[in-house]
Coordinates of C-alpha atoms in Angstrom, one line a residue:
M25 CA 34.0 119.7 7.2
I26 CA 35.5 116.4 6.1
S27 CA 39.2 117.1 5.4
L28 CA 41.7 113.8 4.3
Q29 CA 44.9 116.4 5.6
T30 CA 44.3 116.3 9.2
N31 CA 42.0 113.3 11.2
V32 CA 41.2 115.7 14.2
N33 CA 39.6 113.0 16.1
S34 CA 42.5 110.6 15.6
L35 CA 44.9 113.1 17.1
V36 CA 42.2 113.8 19.9
A37 CA 42.2 109.8 20.8
Q38 CA 45.8 109.6 20.4
E39 CA 46.3 112.2 23.3
N40 CA 44.0 110.5 25.4
L41 CA 45.6 107.0 24.9
R42 CA 48.6 108.3 25.6
V43 CA 47.4 110.0 28.8
N44 CA 45.3 107.1 29.6
S45 CA 48.7 104.9 29.2
Q46 CA 50.5 107.4 31.3
F47 CA 48.0 107.1 33.8
Q48 CA 48.2 103.1 34.1
S49 CA 51.7 103.2 34.1
N50 CA 52.0 105.5 37.2
T51 CA 49.5 103.3 38.5
I52 CA 51.2 100.1 37.5
Q53 CA 54.8 101.9 39.5
Q54 CA 53.3 102.9 42.8
L55 CA 51.7 99.4 42.9
T56 CA 54.9 97.4 42.4
S57 CA 57.0 99.8 44.5
G58 CA 54.6 100.2 47.5
Y59 CA 55.1 104.3 47.4
R60 CA 53.2 107.2 46.2
I61 CA 56.2 109.2 45.3
N62 CA 58.6 107.4 43.5
K63 CA 60.3 110.3 41.9
A64 CA 60.2 113.8 43.0
G65 CA 58.1 115.0 40.1
D66 CA 55.3 112.8 41.9
D67 CA 55.1 115.3 45.1
A68 CA 58.3 117.5 45.4
A69 CA 57.0 119.1 48.6
G70 CA 55.7 115.6 50.0
L71 CA 59.4 114.1 49.0
A72 CA 61.2 117.0 50.7
V73 CA 58.8 116.2 54.4
A74 CA 59.1 112.8 54.2
N75 CA 62.6 112.6 53.6
T76 CA 63.3 114.4 56.8
F77 CA 60.9 111.9 58.2
R78 CA 63.1 109.1 56.9
S79 CA 66.3 110.8 58.1
D80 CA 65.2 111.0 61.6
V81 CA 64.1 107.2 61.9
A82 CA 68.0 106.3 60.7
E83 CA 69.1 109.0 63.3
L84 CA 67.0 107.3 65.8
T85 CA 67.6 103.8 65.0
Q86 CA 71.3 103.9 65.4
G87 CA 70.7 106.0 68.5
V88 CA 68.3 103.3 70.0
R89 CA 71.7 100.9 69.8
N90 CA 73.6 103.4 70.9
A91 CA 71.8 103.6 74.0
N92 CA 71.7 99.9 74.3
D93 CA 75.5 99.7 74.2
G94 CA 75.8 102.4 76.8
A95 CA 73.1 100.4 79.2
G96 CA 75.1 97.6 78.6
Q97 CA 78.4 99.2 79.7
L98 CA 76.5 100.5 82.8
Q99 CA 75.1 96.7 83.5
I100 CA 78.7 95.7 83.4
M101 CA 79.8 98.5 85.8
D102 CA 76.9 97.5 87.8
G103 CA 77.8 94.0 88.5
G104 CA 81.7 95.2 89.0
L105 CA 80.4 97.3 91.8
N106 CA 78.3 95.2 93.6
N107 CA 81.3 92.7 93.5
I108 CA 83.2 95.4 95.0
S109 CA 80.7 95.8 97.6
Q110 CA 81.2 92.2 98.4
I111 CA 84.9 92.9 98.7
V112 CA 84.4 95.4 101.1
D113 CA 82.4 93.4 103.0
R114 CA 85.2 91.3 103.6
L115 CA 87.4 94.0 104.4
K116 CA 84.8 95.0 107.2
T117 CA 84.9 91.5 108.4
L118 CA 88.4 91.4 108.9
A119 CA 88.9 95.1 110.5
T120 CA 85.9 94.1 112.6
E121 CA 88.0 90.8 113.8
S122 CA 91.1 92.5 114.5
A123 CA 89.0 95.4 116.5
S124 CA 88.5 93.0 119.0
A125 CA 90.8 93.2 122.1
T126 CA 90.4 89.5 122.6
F127 CA 91.5 88.3 119.7
T128 CA 94.3 86.0 120.5
G129 CA 95.4 85.4 116.4
D130 CA 97.7 87.1 114.2
R131 CA 97.1 90.3 113.3
T132 CA 99.4 90.4 110.7
T133 CA 97.9 87.3 108.6
L134 CA 94.7 89.3 109.0
N135 CA 96.0 92.2 107.4
S136 CA 98.0 90.4 104.7
E137 CA 94.4 89.6 103.2
Y138 CA 93.1 92.7 103.7
Q139 CA 95.9 94.2 101.7
T140 CA 95.3 91.5 99.3
M141 CA 92.3 92.4 99.3
L142 CA 92.5 96.0 98.5
G143 CA 94.7 95.2 95.6
E144 CA 91.9 93.1 94.3
L145 CA 89.3 95.9 94.8
N146 CA 92.0 98.4 92.7
R147 CA 92.1 95.8 89.6
Q148 CA 88.3 95.5 89.8
A149 CA 87.8 99.1 89.8
S150 CA 90.4 99.6 87.1
N151 CA 88.5 97.1 85.1
I152 CA 85.4 98.9 85.4
G153 CA 86.8 102.2 84.3
L154 CA 86.0 104.2 88.0
V155 CA 89.4 105.1 88.7
N156 CA 91.4 108.4 88.7
N157 CA 91.4 109.0 84.8
G158 CA 89.7 105.7 84.3
E159 CA 88.0 105.0 80.9
F160 CA 84.3 105.7 82.5
N161 CA 85.5 108.1 85.0
K162 CA 84.0 111.2 83.5
S163 CA 80.8 112.4 81.8
L164 CA 79.5 110.1 79.7
S165 CA 77.2 111.5 76.8
V166 CA 75.6 108.9 74.7
Y167 CA 73.6 110.2 71.3
I168 CA 70.3 108.8 70.6
G169 CA 68.9 111.8 68.4
G170 CA 65.1 113.1 68.2
G171 CA 65.9 116.2 69.7
S172 CA 65.4 119.8 68.7
T173 CA 68.9 120.4 69.2
Q174 CA 72.1 118.1 69.4
G175 CA 71.7 119.1 73.3
N176 CA 68.6 117.8 73.4
A177 CA 69.7 114.7 71.7
Q178 CA 71.9 113.6 73.8
V179 CA 71.8 111.5 77.9
T180 CA 74.5 112.5 80.2
V181 CA 75.6 110.2 82.6
D182 CA 78.1 111.3 85.2
L183 CA 80.4 109.3 86.6
S184 CA 83.3 112.1 86.9
G185 CA 85.5 112.9 89.6
Q186 CA 86.8 111.5 93.0
I187 CA 83.2 111.0 94.5
N188 CA 82.3 108.3 91.4
Q189 CA 86.2 106.4 92.0
V190 CA 85.9 103.1 93.9
D191 CA 89.5 101.8 94.2
S192 CA 90.8 101.9 97.4
A193 CA 92.3 105.6 97.1
G194 CA 88.8 106.8 96.2
L195 CA 87.3 105.3 98.8
S196 CA 89.8 106.6 101.2
L197 CA 91.1 102.9 102.0
A198 CA 94.4 103.0 100.5
T199 CA 96.0 103.8 103.9
T200 CA 94.1 101.5 106.2
N201 CA 95.1 98.7 108.0
I202 CA 94.5 96.3 110.6
D203 CA 97.5 95.5 111.7
A204 CA 98.1 95.7 115.5
G205 CA 99.1 99.2 116.5
G206 CA 97.3 102.6 116.3
T207 CA 96.9 106.0 118.5
T208 CA 94.5 106.9 120.8
L209 CA 94.8 110.5 121.7
T210 CA 93.2 111.1 125.5
G211 CA 91.9 114.3 126.6
N212 CA 90.6 115.4 123.1
T213 CA 87.0 114.2 123.5
I214 CA 83.5 115.6 121.9
N215 CA 81.0 115.4 124.9
N216 CA 81.0 112.2 126.1
L217 CA 81.7 110.4 122.6
N218 CA 81.6 106.9 124.5
N219 CA 77.9 107.3 124.7
P220 CA 76.8 106.5 121.1
A221 CA 73.2 108.6 122.1
T222 CA 75.1 111.8 123.1
M223 CA 74.5 114.7 120.9
I224 CA 76.8 117.4 119.9
L225 CA 76.3 121.0 118.8
T226 CA 72.7 121.1 121.0
G227 CA 71.0 124.1 121.9
G228 CA 68.2 125.7 121.4
G229 CA 69.4 128.4 118.6
G230 CA 68.6 125.9 115.7
G231 CA 72.0 124.3 115.1
G232 CA 75.2 125.5 114.5
T233 CA 78.7 124.9 113.3
Q234 CA 82.1 123.7 115.0
T235 CA 85.1 124.2 112.9
F236 CA 88.4 122.5 113.4
L237 CA 91.7 124.2 111.7
V238 CA 93.9 121.2 110.3
N239 CA 97.2 122.1 109.7
Y240 CA 98.6 119.6 107.1
I241 CA 102.2 118.6 105.4
G242 CA 101.9 116.5 102.1
S243 CA 105.0 114.2 101.3
S244 CA 106.6 117.0 99.1
G245 CA 106.8 119.0 102.6
A246 CA 104.2 121.7 101.1
Q247 CA 101.7 122.8 103.8
T248 CA 97.8 123.3 103.9
Q249 CA 95.4 124.3 106.0
L250 CA 91.7 123.0 106.1
A251 CA 88.6 124.6 107.8
A252 CA 86.9 121.0 108.6
T253 CA 83.7 122.1 110.0
V254 CA 80.6 119.5 112.0
T255 CA 77.2 121.0 111.4
S256 CA 74.1 120.6 113.3
T257 CA 70.9 121.8 111.7
G258 CA 68.5 121.9 114.1
N259 CA 68.0 121.8 118.0
A260 CA 68.8 118.1 118.5
G261 CA 72.4 118.7 117.4
V262 CA 73.8 115.9 115.4
T263 CA 75.0 112.3 116.4
V264 CA 78.6 111.2 117.1
A265 CA 79.0 109.0 114.4
N266 CA 77.1 111.9 112.0
A267 CA 79.7 114.1 113.7
V268 CA 82.7 111.6 112.3
T269 CA 81.4 111.1 109.0
Q270 CA 81.1 114.9 108.1
L271 CA 84.9 114.9 109.6
N272 CA 86.1 112.2 107.6
T273 CA 84.3 113.5 104.2
Q274 CA 86.5 116.4 104.8
L275 CA 89.9 114.8 106.2
N276 CA 90.1 111.5 103.9
P277 CA 91.0 113.3 100.7
L278 CA 94.0 114.3 102.8
G279 CA 94.7 111.2 103.9
L280 CA 93.4 111.3 107.4
T281 CA 90.6 109.6 109.0
A282 CA 88.8 110.3 112.1
A283 CA 87.2 107.4 114.6
V284 CA 86.1 107.3 117.8
D285 CA 88.1 104.6 119.9
S286 CA 86.6 102.4 122.5
S287 CA 87.5 104.6 125.6
G288 CA 85.4 107.5 124.0
S289 CA 88.1 109.3 122.4
L290 CA 88.4 111.3 119.2
V291 CA 90.9 109.3 117.1
I292 CA 92.5 111.2 114.2
G293 CA 94.9 109.2 112.3
G294 CA 97.5 109.8 109.2
T295 CA 100.4 109.3 107.4
A296 CA 101.8 112.4 107.6
A297 CA 102.6 115.6 110.1
F298 CA 99.7 117.7 111.2
S299 CA 98.1 119.3 113.9
L300 CA 93.8 119.6 114.6
V301 CA 92.9 123.0 116.2
S302 CA 89.2 124.3 117.5
A303 CA 88.7 127.3 115.6
N304 CA 85.3 128.4 116.8
V305 CA 82.3 127.5 117.4
T306 CA 78.7 129.1 115.7
G307 CA 75.1 129.3 116.5
A308 CA 73.0 130.4 119.2
G309 CA 73.1 128.3 122.3
V310 CA 75.2 125.9 121.1
S311 CA 77.6 124.0 123.6
N312 CA 81.0 124.2 122.8
T313 CA 82.6 120.7 122.4
S314 CA 85.1 119.6 125.5
G315 CA 88.8 119.4 125.4
L316 CA 89.6 120.9 121.7
A317 CA 87.1 124.0 122.1
T318 CA 89.1 125.0 125.4
Q319 CA 92.6 124.3 123.7
A320 CA 94.6 127.4 121.9
S321 CA 96.8 125.3 120.6
T322 CA 96.7 121.3 120.2
A323 CA 99.4 119.8 118.6
I324 CA 98.3 115.9 117.2
N325 CA 101.3 114.2 115.7
L326 CA 100.7 110.1 115.4
G327 CA 104.3 110.0 114.8
D328 CA 106.4 108.6 117.6
S329 CA 108.4 111.7 117.8
N330 CA 107.4 115.5 118.7
V331 CA 108.5 118.6 120.1
S332 CA 106.4 121.8 120.2
L333 CA 108.7 125.0 119.4
G334 CA 107.9 128.5 120.7
T335 CA 106.2 131.5 118.5
T336 CA 108.5 133.6 115.8
T337 CA 107.7 136.8 117.6
T338 CA 110.3 135.8 119.9
M339 CA 112.8 134.6 117.5
F340 CA 114.3 137.3 115.2
G341 CA 115.2 141.0 115.9
D342 CA 117.2 141.9 112.9
A343 CA 118.6 140.0 109.8
A344 CA 120.8 137.8 111.9
P345 CA 120.5 134.3 110.8
E346 CA 119.8 131.4 113.2
I347 CA 120.8 127.9 111.7
L348 CA 119.3 124.8 113.1
A349 CA 120.8 121.0 112.3
F350 CA 118.8 118.2 111.6
T351 CA 120.1 114.4 111.8
N352 CA 118.0 111.5 111.2
G353 CA 120.4 108.1 111.6
T354 CA 123.4 109.2 109.6
V355 CA 122.0 112.2 107.4
T356 CA 122.3 116.1 109.0
K357 CA 120.6 118.9 106.9
N358 CA 121.4 122.2 108.2
V359 CA 118.4 125.0 108.1
T360 CA 119.3 128.7 107.9
L361 CA 116.4 131.1 109.5
D362 CA 116.2 134.9 109.4
A363 CA 114.2 137.8 109.4
T364 CA 113.3 136.5 105.7
N365 CA 111.3 133.6 107.9
I366 CA 109.4 136.2 110.2
T367 CA 105.7 134.4 109.8
T368 CA 105.4 130.6 110.6
A369 CA 104.1 129.9 107.7
N370 CA 107.5 131.1 105.9
M371 CA 109.5 129.4 108.4
V372 CA 107.5 126.2 107.7
D373 CA 108.1 126.3 104.5
T374 CA 111.5 127.0 104.6
I375 CA 112.2 124.0 107.4
N376 CA 110.1 121.4 105.3
A377 CA 112.2 122.1 102.0
Q378 CA 115.8 120.8 103.8
T379 CA 113.9 118.2 105.9
A380 CA 110.9 116.8 104.2
S381 CA 113.5 114.0 102.4
M382 CA 114.5 112.9 105.6
G383 CA 110.7 112.4 107.3
I384 CA 110.9 115.4 109.8
Y385 CA 108.4 118.2 109.1
A386 CA 107.3 121.1 110.8
V387 CA 103.8 121.9 111.2
K388 CA 101.6 124.8 112.5
T389 CA 99.9 124.1 115.4
D390 CA 97.6 127.0 115.6
G391 CA 95.6 129.2 113.3
N392 CA 97.6 132.2 114.0
A393 CA 100.0 134.2 111.5
N394 CA 102.7 134.2 114.1
G395 CA 101.7 130.9 116.0
G396 CA 103.6 128.2 117.0
F397 CA 104.6 125.2 115.2
A398 CA 105.9 121.5 116.0
I399 CA 108.6 119.6 114.4
Q400 CA 107.4 115.6 113.7
S401 CA 108.6 112.7 112.3
D402 CA 108.1 109.0 112.6
G403 CA 111.5 108.2 114.0
S404 CA 113.6 109.6 116.2
F405 CA 115.7 112.9 115.1
N406 CA 117.9 115.6 116.8
I407 CA 118.0 119.3 116.7
T408 CA 121.1 120.9 117.4
L409 CA 121.0 124.9 117.4
V410 CA 124.1 125.8 115.9
Q411 CA 123.8 129.6 115.8
A412 CA 121.6 131.6 117.7
D413 CA 120.4 135.3 116.6
T414 CA 121.8 137.2 119.4
A415 CA 119.9 140.0 118.8
A416 CA 116.6 138.4 118.9
A417 CA 114.7 138.2 122.5
G418 CA 115.9 134.8 122.7
P419 CA 116.5 131.5 120.8
W420 CA 113.6 129.2 120.7
A421 CA 112.1 128.1 123.8
G422 CA 114.2 125.4 125.4
L423 CA 116.6 124.5 122.7
A424 CA 119.9 126.2 124.1
L425 CA 122.7 127.0 121.8
G426 CA 125.0 123.7 121.3
A427 CA 122.4 121.3 122.7
S428 CA 121.4 118.8 120.7
P429 CA 118.4 117.1 122.6
A430 CA 117.5 114.0 121.0
I431 CA 113.3 113.4 120.6
T432 CA 112.3 110.2 120.8
A433 CA 109.8 109.6 123.7
A434 CA 106.0 109.1 121.8
S435 CA 103.6 111.5 122.8
Q436 CA 100.4 109.5 122.7
S437 CA 99.7 106.2 123.9
A438 CA 99.8 103.2 121.3
S439 CA 96.4 101.0 120.9
T440 CA 96.7 97.6 119.8
I441 CA 93.6 98.0 118.0
G442 CA 93.9 101.7 116.9
N443 CA 94.3 100.7 113.5
S444 CA 91.4 98.6 113.1
L445 CA 88.8 101.1 114.7
G446 CA 90.1 103.6 112.0
A447 CA 89.8 101.1 109.3
L448 CA 86.0 100.4 110.3
T449 CA 85.5 104.1 110.4
A450 CA 86.8 103.9 106.7
I451 CA 85.0 101.3 105.7
Q452 CA 81.7 102.3 106.7
A453 CA 82.2 105.8 104.6
A454 CA 83.5 103.4 101.9
V455 CA 80.3 101.5 101.9
A456 CA 78.2 104.6 101.9
K457 CA 80.0 105.8 98.9
I458 CA 79.8 102.9 96.7
G459 CA 75.9 102.9 97.6
Q460 CA 76.0 106.4 95.9
V461 CA 77.6 105.2 93.0
Q462 CA 75.6 102.4 92.5
G463 CA 72.8 104.8 92.8
R464 CA 74.4 106.9 90.0
V465 CA 75.2 104.1 87.8
G466 CA 71.7 102.6 88.1
A467 CA 70.1 105.8 87.5
G468 CA 71.8 106.1 84.4
E469 CA 70.8 102.7 83.4
N470 CA 66.9 104.0 84.1
Q471 CA 67.6 107.2 82.4
L472 CA 68.8 105.4 79.1
Q473 CA 66.0 102.6 78.9
Y474 CA 63.6 105.9 79.5
A475 CA 65.4 107.2 76.1
I476 CA 65.3 104.0 74.2
N477 CA 61.5 103.9 75.1
L478 CA 60.7 107.7 73.7
A479 CA 63.2 106.7 70.9
Q480 CA 61.3 103.8 69.6
S481 CA 58.1 105.8 70.1
Q482 CA 59.5 108.4 67.7
I483 CA 60.8 105.8 65.2
T484 CA 56.9 104.5 65.1
N485 CA 56.0 107.9 65.0
F486 CA 57.8 109.5 62.0
S487 CA 58.0 106.2 60.4
S488 CA 53.9 106.2 59.8
A489 CA 54.3 110.0 59.1
D490 CA 56.7 109.2 56.5
S491 CA 54.1 106.4 55.4
N492 CA 51.2 108.7 55.1
I493 CA 53.3 110.5 52.7
R494 CA 55.7 108.4 51.0
D495 CA 53.4 104.8 50.7
A496 CA 50.9 103.9 48.0
D497 CA 47.0 103.7 49.0
V498 CA 47.0 100.1 47.1
A499 CA 43.2 99.9 47.2
A500 CA 42.9 103.0 45.7
E501 CA 45.4 102.4 43.1
A502 CA 44.1 99.2 42.5
A503 CA 40.7 100.8 41.3
N504 CA 42.7 103.3 39.4
L505 CA 44.6 100.7 37.2
T506 CA 40.8 99.2 36.4
K507 CA 39.9 102.4 35.8
A508 CA 43.0 102.8 33.3
Q509 CA 42.8 99.5 31.7
V510 CA 39.6 100.7 30.9
L511 CA 40.6 104.4 29.6
Q512 CA 42.7 102.2 27.4
Q513 CA 41.3 100.2 25.6
A514 CA 38.5 102.9 25.2
S515 CA 40.9 105.2 23.4
I516 CA 42.2 102.4 21.3
A517 CA 38.6 101.7 20.3
A518 CA 37.9 105.1 19.3
M519 CA 41.2 105.6 17.6
A520 CA 40.5 102.9 15.1
Q521 CA 37.1 104.8 14.3
A522 CA 39.0 108.1 13.8
N523 CA 41.3 106.1 11.7
S524 CA 38.6 104.7 9.6
A525 CA 36.5 107.8 9.1
P526 CA 38.6 109.4 6.1
Q527 CA 37.4 106.4 4.2
Q528 CA 34.1 107.8 4.2
V529 CA 35.3 110.3 1.5
L530 CA 35.6 107.7 -1.0
A531 CA 31.8 106.6 -1.1
L532 CA 31.4 110.9 -2.1
L533 CA 34.0 109.9 -4.6
R534 CA 32.1 106.9 -6.6
G535 CA 29.4 109.0 -6.9

């Protein structure tokens, strides 16, 4: 059929020309943009997957920056800790010099530099944020990404708590000094402590534990009891140095320090009233520590004044009060005790509530609920029994009604090098603690570096996956462009022929 109205061949040629032109346009767009997917219509499903990969790459890229920032901050702390360890080295040098009994120089001058170095240690510890409530004295979370959950996308470096504080308080050096003075306690030794090779807690039972009850009064007058232990896990026991280290781990937070002096005696130092009582020994075949283990109540006071009083069970028979007057210089305070204070703990609290501000403290001297206690101070004081409880079995032992004894005699012998020896023990523990903090910081640096390596690997792999979906295959699209151009030209030529076909009708009409 020959029709003048509808040129079907031309329409077919036009449609193919449109398709081929669109094909050529898409090919040129892919070649010029470099992407196979330039709009959602190109591949909606592929675009959704590719967008997820691209989002992950963006997250990881910033995460790598975060990790590098975190690693940089840890490196700053690392450098600061190294400097602090050098300060501690200087502290140990000064303490060692002062700890020599043959030193003839001025220990006050040594102690002045020692205290200055402690101040510099505090400043540097604050600068790197490893002090109480410091900027970095916390659990540090670095968000890197790449994890299936937010928790798995973070790296945590835990520098929180007192164990990561490297100022003088955190290192238990704040109360140390190397000036002349200190106390040596005699008669309270632990199995030949003057022999470093001697073990304690030895025996055939596979180890054991020696417990010491520490009754401690803070500056506010509040009482605390700590069960400090020395533990051996094997038949060989533990060395003296290890035993002292174990004690200091528990005593240092209270402001107390254990050490061994040149005579082999156990030295307990502190700035407040306390007593140390040997509680018990556990473990088959374990030998008791001598001295302390055989004493039911040993009051150890590093102040100048100490008076031991009787047990509370002999003091009160009814509610009639007993009144004591404490005098320290020109200050006098009365303390009223009655049957409401029948336990030692209550009595100690009642006394300290009145006398703590005077620097006079009551401290329990054993582990019994109604045992004895002592009155301690670092200076001279008087106790006067103003009113006795006549209904009781008797007043406090050794304190007659109206008597006003001045308590001035020191119960321990002074030692020129005692402070320095205590400082050396504390410094030794501080060196170990700094090393532990450095270990945590170094582990954090390595952890972040490994996290960076993984994130970089994920960035590469996610980018590759995104490229496989989104990017154009240039070689294939170049071939398609040639194909599209040829098809377009052929479509134009065919359409020209189709458009000329109706002119053949004129030949029929001329006939």
